[in-house]
PDB file of C-alpha atoms in Angstrom:
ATOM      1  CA  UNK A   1       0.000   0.000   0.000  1.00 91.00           C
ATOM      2  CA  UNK A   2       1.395   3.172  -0.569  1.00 92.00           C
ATOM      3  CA  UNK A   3       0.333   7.601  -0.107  1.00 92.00           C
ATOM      4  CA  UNK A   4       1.949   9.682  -1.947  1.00 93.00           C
ATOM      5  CA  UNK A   5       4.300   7.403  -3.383  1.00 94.00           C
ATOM      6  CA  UNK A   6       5.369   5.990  -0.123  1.00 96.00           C
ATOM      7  CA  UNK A   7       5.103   2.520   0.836  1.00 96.00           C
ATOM      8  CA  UNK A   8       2.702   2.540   3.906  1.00 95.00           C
ATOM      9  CA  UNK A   9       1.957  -1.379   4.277  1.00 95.00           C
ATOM     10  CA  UNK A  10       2.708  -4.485   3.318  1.00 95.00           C
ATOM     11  CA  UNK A  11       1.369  -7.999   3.017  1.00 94.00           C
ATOM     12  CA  UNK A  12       2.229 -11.198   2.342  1.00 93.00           C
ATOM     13  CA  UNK A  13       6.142 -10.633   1.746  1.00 90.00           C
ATOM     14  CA  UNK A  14       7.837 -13.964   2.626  1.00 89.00           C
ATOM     15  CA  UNK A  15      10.911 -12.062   4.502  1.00 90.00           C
ATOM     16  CA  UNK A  16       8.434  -9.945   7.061  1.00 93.00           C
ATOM     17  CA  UNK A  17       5.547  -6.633   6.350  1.00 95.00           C
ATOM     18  CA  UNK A  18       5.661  -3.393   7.750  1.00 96.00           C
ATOM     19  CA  UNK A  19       2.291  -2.960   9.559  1.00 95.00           C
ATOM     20  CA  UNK A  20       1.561   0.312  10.359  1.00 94.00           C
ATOM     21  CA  UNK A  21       3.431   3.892  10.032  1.00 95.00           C
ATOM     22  CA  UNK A  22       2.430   6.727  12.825  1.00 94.00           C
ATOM     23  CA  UNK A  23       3.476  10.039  12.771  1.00 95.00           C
ATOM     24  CA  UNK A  24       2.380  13.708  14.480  1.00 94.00           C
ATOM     25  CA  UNK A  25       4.127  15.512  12.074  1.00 95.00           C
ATOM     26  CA  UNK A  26       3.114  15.300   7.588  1.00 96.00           C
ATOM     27  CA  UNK A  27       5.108  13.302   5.432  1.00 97.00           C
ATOM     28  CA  UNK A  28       7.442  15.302   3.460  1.00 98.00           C
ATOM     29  CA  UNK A  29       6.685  13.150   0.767  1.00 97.00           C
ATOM     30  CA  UNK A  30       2.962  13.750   0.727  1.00 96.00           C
ATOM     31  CA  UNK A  31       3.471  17.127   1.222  1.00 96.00           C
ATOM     32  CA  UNK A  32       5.651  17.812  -1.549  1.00 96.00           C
ATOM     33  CA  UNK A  33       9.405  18.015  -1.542  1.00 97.00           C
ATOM     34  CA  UNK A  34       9.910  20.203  -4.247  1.00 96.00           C
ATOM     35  CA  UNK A  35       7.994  23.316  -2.022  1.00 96.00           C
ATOM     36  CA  UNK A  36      10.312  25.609  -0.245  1.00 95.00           C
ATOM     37  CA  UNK A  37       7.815  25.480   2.755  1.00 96.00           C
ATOM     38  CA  UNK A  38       8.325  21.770   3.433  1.00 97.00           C
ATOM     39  CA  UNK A  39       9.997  20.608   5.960  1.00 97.00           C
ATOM     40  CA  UNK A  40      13.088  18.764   5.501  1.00 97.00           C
ATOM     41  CA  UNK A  41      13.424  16.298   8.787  1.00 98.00           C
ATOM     42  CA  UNK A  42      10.654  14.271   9.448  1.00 98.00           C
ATOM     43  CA  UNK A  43      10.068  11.708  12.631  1.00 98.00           C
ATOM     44  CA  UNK A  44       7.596   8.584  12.562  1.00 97.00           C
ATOM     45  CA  UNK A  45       7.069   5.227  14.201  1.00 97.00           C
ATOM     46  CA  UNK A  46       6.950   1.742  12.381  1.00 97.00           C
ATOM     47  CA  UNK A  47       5.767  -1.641  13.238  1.00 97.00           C
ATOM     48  CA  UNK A  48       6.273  -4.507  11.285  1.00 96.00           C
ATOM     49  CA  UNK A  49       7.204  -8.254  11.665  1.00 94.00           C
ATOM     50  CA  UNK A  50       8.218 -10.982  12.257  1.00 91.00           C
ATOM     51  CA  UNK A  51       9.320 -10.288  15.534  1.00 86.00           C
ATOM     52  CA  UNK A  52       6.296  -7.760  16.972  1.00 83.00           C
ATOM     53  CA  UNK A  53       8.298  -4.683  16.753  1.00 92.00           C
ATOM     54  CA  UNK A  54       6.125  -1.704  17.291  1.00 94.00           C
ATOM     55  CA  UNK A  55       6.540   1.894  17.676  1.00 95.00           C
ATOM     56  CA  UNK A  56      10.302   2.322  16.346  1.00 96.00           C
ATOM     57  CA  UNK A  57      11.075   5.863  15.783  1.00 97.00           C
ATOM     58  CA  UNK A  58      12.479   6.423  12.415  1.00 97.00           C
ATOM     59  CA  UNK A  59      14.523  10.070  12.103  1.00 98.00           C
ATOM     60  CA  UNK A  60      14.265  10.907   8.181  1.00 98.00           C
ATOM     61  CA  UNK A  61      16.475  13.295   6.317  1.00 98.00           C
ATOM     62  CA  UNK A  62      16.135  14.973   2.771  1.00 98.00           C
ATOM     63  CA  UNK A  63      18.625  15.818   0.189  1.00 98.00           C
ATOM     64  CA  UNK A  64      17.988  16.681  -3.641  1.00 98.00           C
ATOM     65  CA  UNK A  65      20.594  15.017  -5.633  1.00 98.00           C
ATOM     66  CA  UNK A  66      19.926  16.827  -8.907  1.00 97.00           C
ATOM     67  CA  UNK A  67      18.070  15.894 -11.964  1.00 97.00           C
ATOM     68  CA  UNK A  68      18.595  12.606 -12.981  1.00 97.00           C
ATOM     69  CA  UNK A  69      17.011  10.535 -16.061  1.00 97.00           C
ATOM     70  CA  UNK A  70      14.977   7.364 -15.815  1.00 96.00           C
ATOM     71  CA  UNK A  71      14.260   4.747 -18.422  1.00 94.00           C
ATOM     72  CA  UNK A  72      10.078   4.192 -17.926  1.00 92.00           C
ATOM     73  CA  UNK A  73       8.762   1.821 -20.363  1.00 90.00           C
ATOM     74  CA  UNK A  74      11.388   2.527 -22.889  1.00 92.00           C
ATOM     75  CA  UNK A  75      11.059   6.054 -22.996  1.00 93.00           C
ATOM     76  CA  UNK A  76      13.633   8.383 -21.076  1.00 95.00           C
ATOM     77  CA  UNK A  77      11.681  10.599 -18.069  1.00 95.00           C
ATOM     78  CA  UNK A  78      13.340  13.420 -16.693  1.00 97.00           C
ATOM     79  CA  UNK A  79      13.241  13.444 -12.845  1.00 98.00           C
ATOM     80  CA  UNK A  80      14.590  15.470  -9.655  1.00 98.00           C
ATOM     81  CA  UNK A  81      16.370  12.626  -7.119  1.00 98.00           C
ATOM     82  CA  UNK A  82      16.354  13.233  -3.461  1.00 98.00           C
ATOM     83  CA  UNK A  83      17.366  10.751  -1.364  1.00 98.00           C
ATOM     84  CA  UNK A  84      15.991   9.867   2.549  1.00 98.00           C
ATOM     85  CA  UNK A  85      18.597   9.161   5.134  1.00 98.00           C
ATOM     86  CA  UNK A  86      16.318   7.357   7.334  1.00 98.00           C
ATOM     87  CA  UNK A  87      17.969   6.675  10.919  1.00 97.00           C
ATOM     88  CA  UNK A  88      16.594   3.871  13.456  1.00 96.00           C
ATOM     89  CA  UNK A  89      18.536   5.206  17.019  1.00 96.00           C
ATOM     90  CA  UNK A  90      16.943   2.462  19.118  1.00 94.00           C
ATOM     91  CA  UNK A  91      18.359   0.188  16.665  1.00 94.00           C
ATOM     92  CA  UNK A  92      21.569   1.727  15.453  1.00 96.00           C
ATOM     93  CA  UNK A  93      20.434   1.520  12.327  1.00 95.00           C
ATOM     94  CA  UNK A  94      20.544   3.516   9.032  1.00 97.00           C
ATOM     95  CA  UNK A  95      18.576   3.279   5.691  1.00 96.00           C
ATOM     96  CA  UNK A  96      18.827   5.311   2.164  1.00 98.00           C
ATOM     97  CA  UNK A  97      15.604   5.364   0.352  1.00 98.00           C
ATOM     98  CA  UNK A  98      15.265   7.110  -3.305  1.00 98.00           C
ATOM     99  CA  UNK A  99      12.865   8.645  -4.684  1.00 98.00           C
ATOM    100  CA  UNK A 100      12.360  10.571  -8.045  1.00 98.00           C
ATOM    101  CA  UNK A 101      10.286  13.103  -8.802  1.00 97.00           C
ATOM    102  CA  UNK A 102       8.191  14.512 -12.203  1.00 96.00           C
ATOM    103  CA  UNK A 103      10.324  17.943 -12.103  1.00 96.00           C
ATOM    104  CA  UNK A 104       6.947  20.317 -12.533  1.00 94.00           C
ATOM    105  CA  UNK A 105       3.924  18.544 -10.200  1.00 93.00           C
ATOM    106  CA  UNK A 106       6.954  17.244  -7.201  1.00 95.00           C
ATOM    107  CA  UNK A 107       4.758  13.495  -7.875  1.00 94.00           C
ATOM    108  CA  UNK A 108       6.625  10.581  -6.873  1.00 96.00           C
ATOM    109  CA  UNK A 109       7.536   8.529 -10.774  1.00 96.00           C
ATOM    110  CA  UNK A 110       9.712   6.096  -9.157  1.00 97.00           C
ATOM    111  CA  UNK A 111      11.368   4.745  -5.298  1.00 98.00           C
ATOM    112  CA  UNK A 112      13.664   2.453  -4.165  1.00 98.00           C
ATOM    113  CA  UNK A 113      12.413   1.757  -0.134  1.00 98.00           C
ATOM    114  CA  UNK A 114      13.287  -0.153   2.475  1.00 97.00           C
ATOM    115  CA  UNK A 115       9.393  -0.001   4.391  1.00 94.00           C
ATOM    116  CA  UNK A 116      10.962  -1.077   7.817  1.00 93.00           C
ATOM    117  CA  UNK A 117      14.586  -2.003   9.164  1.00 92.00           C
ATOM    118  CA  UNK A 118      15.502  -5.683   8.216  1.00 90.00           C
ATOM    119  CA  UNK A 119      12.965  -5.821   5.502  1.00 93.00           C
ATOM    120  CA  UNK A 120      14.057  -5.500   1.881  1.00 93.00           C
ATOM    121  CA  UNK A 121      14.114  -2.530  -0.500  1.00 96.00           C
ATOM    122  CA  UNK A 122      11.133  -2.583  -2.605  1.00 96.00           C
ATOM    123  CA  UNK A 123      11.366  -1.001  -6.246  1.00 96.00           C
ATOM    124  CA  UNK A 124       8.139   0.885  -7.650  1.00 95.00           C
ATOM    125  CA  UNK A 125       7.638   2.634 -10.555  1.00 95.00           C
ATOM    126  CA  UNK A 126       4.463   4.829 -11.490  1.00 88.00           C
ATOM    127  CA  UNK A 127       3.620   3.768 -14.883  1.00 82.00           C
ATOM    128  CA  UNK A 128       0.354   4.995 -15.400  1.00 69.00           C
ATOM    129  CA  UNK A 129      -1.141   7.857 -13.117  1.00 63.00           C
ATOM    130  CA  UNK A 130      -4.180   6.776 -10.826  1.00 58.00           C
ATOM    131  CA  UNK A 131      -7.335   7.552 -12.146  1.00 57.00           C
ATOM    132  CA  UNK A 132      -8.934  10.167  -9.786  1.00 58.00           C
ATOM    133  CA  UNK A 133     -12.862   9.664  -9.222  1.00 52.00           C
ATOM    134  CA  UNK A 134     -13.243   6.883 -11.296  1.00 46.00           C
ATOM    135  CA  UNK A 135     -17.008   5.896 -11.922  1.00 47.00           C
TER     136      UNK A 135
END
């Protein structure tokens, strides 16, 4: 499952699933990184299994990289990369995730994340918008 182009849930993966993401504060990522008023630290809590691990505090970080081009079904799409230095304290652990955005609406195209710490990184790639209000 995923807002915003960030993966919120997961089920069924053989290694483990992140179950739930909390936070007080807005995902940068919903919110929009490419606007000057967002912020660029963000703090939320995971849980996810196997083990029972709940509320984990994740410290996130955001840098732009610079424009970078993707290949999306054969067809080059200019993007904007930031990356997430994600930081796990309790854990003393640290995760990158990427994502890369469509340079004019700041919409996540494509991410490489890692939902939870000892879970895998997950690839996704927008290849066709949602459809908003579908009847």
């Amino acid at each position: 499952m995923t807002e915003h182009g960030r993966i919120t849930k997961t089920v069924n993966l053989l290694s483990g699933n992140l179950e739930a993401t909390h936070s007080h504060q807005a995902d940068p990522v919903a919110l929009g990184l490419l606007k000057n008023s967002t912020p660029r630290v963000w703090k939320h809590k995971v849980d996810w299994s196997p083990g029972y691990h709940t509320g984990y505090l994740l410290e996130s970080r955001f840098e732009l990289q610079g424009e970078n081009t993707l290949m999306i079904n054969e067809k080059p799409v200019e993007t904007l990369h930031f990356i997430e230095y994600v930081s796990a304290p309790e854990l003393d652990i640290q995760l990158k995730n990427h994502f890369w955005l469509q340079p004019l609406s700041g919409e996540v195209v494509a991410s490489t994340q890692t939902p939870a710490p000892g879970l895998p990184k997950i690839d996704v790639t927008l290849l066709k918008p949602f459809a908003a209000g579908a009847q």
